[in-house]
mmCIF file of C-alpha atoms in Angstrom:
data_model
loop_
_atom_site.group_PDB
_atom_site.id
_atom_site.type_symbol
_atom_site.label_atom_id
_atom_site.label_comp_id
_atom_site.label_asym_id
_atom_site.label_seq_id
_atom_site.Cartn_x
_atom_site.Cartn_y
_atom_site.Cartn_z
ATOM 1 C CA MET A 1 0.000 0.000 0.000
ATOM 2 C CA LYS A 2 1.208 3.478 -0.790
ATOM 3 C CA GLN A 3 1.924 5.282 2.461
ATOM 4 C CA THR A 4 1.910 9.059 2.779
ATOM 5 C CA SER A 5 2.139 11.129 5.920
ATOM 6 C CA ALA A 6 -1.670 11.445 5.914
ATOM 7 C CA THR A 7 -2.232 7.675 5.596
ATOM 8 C CA ARG A 8 0.366 7.055 8.317
ATOM 9 C CA ARG A 9 -1.542 9.354 10.671
ATOM 10 C CA THR A 10 -4.789 7.632 9.689
ATOM 11 C CA GLY A 11 -3.194 4.237 10.354
ATOM 12 C CA GLU A 12 -1.995 5.396 13.751
ATOM 13 C CA GLN A 13 -5.487 6.639 14.608
ATOM 14 C CA LEU A 14 -6.954 3.283 13.551
ATOM 15 C CA ARG A 15 -4.341 1.392 15.579
ATOM 16 C CA GLU A 16 -5.195 3.395 18.711
ATOM 17 C CA LYS A 17 -8.937 2.801 18.281
ATOM 18 C CA LEU A 18 -8.401 -0.912 17.655
ATOM 19 C CA GLY A 19 -6.167 -1.160 20.703
ATOM 20 C CA TYR A 20 -8.876 0.339 22.882
ATOM 21 C CA ILE A 21 -11.517 -1.980 21.390
ATOM 22 C CA LEU A 22 -9.389 -5.120 21.869
ATOM 23 C CA LEU A 23 -8.480 -4.106 25.400
ATOM 24 C CA PHE A 24 -11.879 -3.046 26.728
ATOM 25 C CA GLU A 25 -14.626 -4.237 24.359
ATOM 26 C CA ILE A 26 -13.661 -7.708 23.109
ATOM 27 C CA SER A 27 -13.571 -10.326 25.850
ATOM 28 C CA ASP A 28 -11.799 -13.195 24.116
ATOM 29 C CA PRO A 29 -9.056 -14.763 26.289
ATOM 30 C CA ARG A 30 -7.154 -15.779 23.152
ATOM 31 C CA LEU A 31 -6.449 -12.082 22.564
ATOM 32 C CA ASP A 32 -4.649 -11.563 25.873
ATOM 33 C CA LEU A 33 -1.062 -10.356 25.491
ATOM 34 C CA VAL A 34 -1.533 -9.356 21.852
ATOM 35 C CA THR A 35 0.186 -6.181 20.681
ATOM 36 C CA LEU A 36 -0.959 -4.100 17.725
ATOM 37 C CA THR A 37 2.297 -3.119 16.049
ATOM 38 C CA GLY A 38 0.913 -1.182 13.100
ATOM 39 C CA ALA A 39 -1.903 -0.419 10.727
ATOM 40 C CA GLU A 40 -1.778 0.557 7.057
ATOM 41 C CA VAL A 41 -4.888 2.231 5.678
ATOM 42 C CA SER A 42 -5.638 2.681 1.989
ATOM 43 C CA VAL A 43 -5.961 6.234 0.679
ATOM 44 C CA ASP A 44 -9.760 5.927 0.367
ATOM 45 C CA ARG A 45 -9.983 4.325 3.863
ATOM 46 C CA THR A 46 -11.878 1.258 2.630
ATOM 47 C CA TYR A 47 -9.151 -1.283 3.439
ATOM 48 C CA ALA A 48 -6.683 -1.659 6.311
ATOM 49 C CA ARG A 49 -3.913 -4.116 7.123
ATOM 50 C CA VAL A 50 -3.491 -4.524 10.853
ATOM 51 C CA TYR A 51 -0.282 -6.081 12.171
ATOM 52 C CA VAL A 52 -0.343 -7.933 15.490
ATOM 53 C CA SER A 53 2.422 -9.492 17.543
ATOM 54 C CA CYS A 54 2.236 -12.375 20.002
ATOM 55 C CA GLU A 55 4.155 -15.504 20.994
ATOM 56 C CA PRO A 56 4.988 -17.701 17.985
ATOM 57 C CA GLU A 57 3.107 -20.720 19.374
ATOM 58 C CA ARG A 58 -0.116 -18.650 19.491
ATOM 59 C CA TYR A 59 -0.172 -17.318 15.912
ATOM 60 C CA GLY A 60 -2.991 -19.590 14.757
ATOM 61 C CA GLU A 61 -5.314 -19.058 17.707
ATOM 62 C CA VAL A 62 -4.804 -15.277 17.690
ATOM 63 C CA LEU A 63 -5.624 -15.002 13.987
ATOM 64 C CA GLU A 64 -8.644 -17.258 14.494
ATOM 65 C CA ALA A 65 -9.892 -15.067 17.379
ATOM 66 C CA LEU A 66 -9.419 -11.890 15.350
ATOM 67 C CA GLU A 67 -11.230 -13.376 12.364
ATOM 68 C CA SER A 68 -14.164 -14.453 14.506
ATOM 69 C CA ALA A 69 -14.392 -11.013 16.149
ATOM 70 C CA ARG A 70 -13.919 -9.047 12.902
ATOM 71 C CA GLY A 71 -17.609 -8.101 12.531
ATOM 72 C CA ARG A 72 -17.915 -6.918 16.129
ATOM 73 C CA ILE A 73 -14.668 -4.962 15.838
ATOM 74 C CA ARG A 74 -15.852 -3.194 12.668
ATOM 75 C CA SER A 75 -19.180 -2.392 14.332
ATOM 76 C CA LEU A 76 -17.400 -0.820 17.301
ATOM 77 C CA LEU A 77 -15.050 1.041 14.965
ATOM 78 C CA ALA A 78 -18.021 2.535 13.126
ATOM 79 C CA ARG A 79 -19.186 4.071 16.397
ATOM 80 C CA SER A 80 -15.796 5.475 17.386
ATOM 81 C CA LEU A 81 -14.433 6.718 14.042
ATOM 82 C CA ASP A 82 -15.807 9.736 12.229
ATOM 83 C CA TRP A 83 -14.913 8.284 8.847
ATOM 84 C CA ARG A 84 -17.391 7.952 6.003
ATOM 85 C CA CYS A 85 -16.868 4.196 5.819
ATOM 86 C CA VAL A 86 -15.292 1.598 8.094
ATOM 87 C CA PRO A 87 -12.332 -0.166 6.474
ATOM 88 C CA GLU A 88 -12.298 -3.869 5.738
ATOM 89 C CA LEU A 89 -9.756 -5.301 8.181
ATOM 90 C CA ASP A 90 -6.995 -7.694 7.179
ATOM 91 C CA PHE A 91 -5.182 -9.009 10.260
ATOM 92 C CA ARG A 92 -1.605 -10.197 9.803
ATOM 93 C CA ILE A 93 1.051 -11.503 12.168
ATOM 94 C CA ASP A 94 4.070 -9.224 12.598
ATOM 95 C CA GLN A 95 7.044 -11.552 12.976
ATOM 96 C CA SER A 96 9.718 -8.838 13.004
ATOM 97 C CA THR A 97 10.270 -9.059 16.770
ATOM 98 C CA ASP A 98 10.698 -12.841 16.530
ATOM 99 C CA GLU A 99 13.238 -12.394 13.729
ATOM 100 C CA ALA A 100 15.124 -9.750 15.728
ATOM 101 C CA GLU A 101 15.317 -12.079 18.739
ATOM 102 C CA ALA A 102 16.631 -14.896 16.530
ATOM 103 C CA ILE A 103 19.341 -12.609 15.138
ATOM 104 C CA ALA A 104 20.295 -11.460 18.644
ATOM 105 C CA ARG A 105 20.569 -15.085 19.820
ATOM 106 C CA ALA A 106 22.721 -15.949 16.796
ATOM 107 C CA LEU A 107 25.035 -13.006 17.437
ATOM 108 C CA GLU A 108 25.463 -14.045 21.081
ATOM 109 C CA ASN A 109 26.767 -17.418 19.863
ATOM 110 C CA VAL A 110 29.428 -15.934 17.575
ATOM 111 C CA PRO A 111 32.798 -16.676 19.133
ATOM 112 C CA SER A 112 34.969 -13.678 19.958
ATOM 113 C CA THR A 113 37.858 -15.225 17.986
ATOM 114 C CA MET A 114 35.938 -14.427 14.812
ATOM 115 C CA ALA A 115 36.255 -10.721 15.536
ATOM 116 C CA VAL A 116 38.611 -8.998 13.112
ATOM 117 C CA GLU A 117 41.055 -6.475 14.507
ATOM 118 C CA LYS A 118 41.141 -3.215 12.520
ATOM 119 C CA ASP A 119 43.645 -0.400 12.247
ATOM 120 C CA GLU A 120 42.846 3.282 12.873
ATOM 121 C CA GLU A 121 41.494 3.684 9.320
ATOM 122 C CA GLY A 122 39.123 0.746 9.663
ATOM 123 C CA TYR A 123 41.061 -1.753 7.542
ATOM 124 C CA PRO A 124 41.440 -5.344 8.810
ATOM 125 C CA ILE A 125 44.816 -6.182 10.288
ATOM 126 C CA SER A 126 46.005 -9.570 9.095
ATOM 127 C CA PRO A 127 47.703 -11.652 11.786
ATOM 128 C CA GLU A 128 51.430 -12.198 11.416
ATOM 129 C CA GLU A 129 52.644 -15.606 10.354
ATOM 130 C CA GLY A 130 53.017 -17.962 13.300
ATOM 131 C CA VAL A 131 51.324 -15.653 15.796
ATOM 132 C CA GLU A 132 48.253 -17.056 17.519
ATOM 133 C CA PRO A 133 45.260 -14.681 17.893
ATOM 134 C CA LEU A 134 44.497 -13.633 21.459
ATOM 135 C CA ASP A 135 41.405 -15.130 23.084
ATOM 136 C CA GLU A 136 39.322 -12.544 24.885
#
């Protein structure tokens, strides 16, 4: 979706309204500990992608709960938004935090001996022949 500053503000407004609705209006225990990470709204406000984050083992049940509550959510949105039409909601899992955690875990396992020493200009310093690298 093409995003402009106006559609970003609209998406942020939608995300805030949806957060309030999921927190106080929808009483589905499957939606506990779900975070709305973003919303992209089309220029004509008829369609919105809503990104949610949760534990990886709960992806299926969270999407199922959101799909089953979609009609109620849109009804509550119609009351709280002053838009001409309520957007069709497309819920998607945001896996970026899971990917970032996997990268962080992988970087923790990189041995320090793989670090390359650099000179003051940033160029790698090759070890001298027969000299063992220092373990840190």
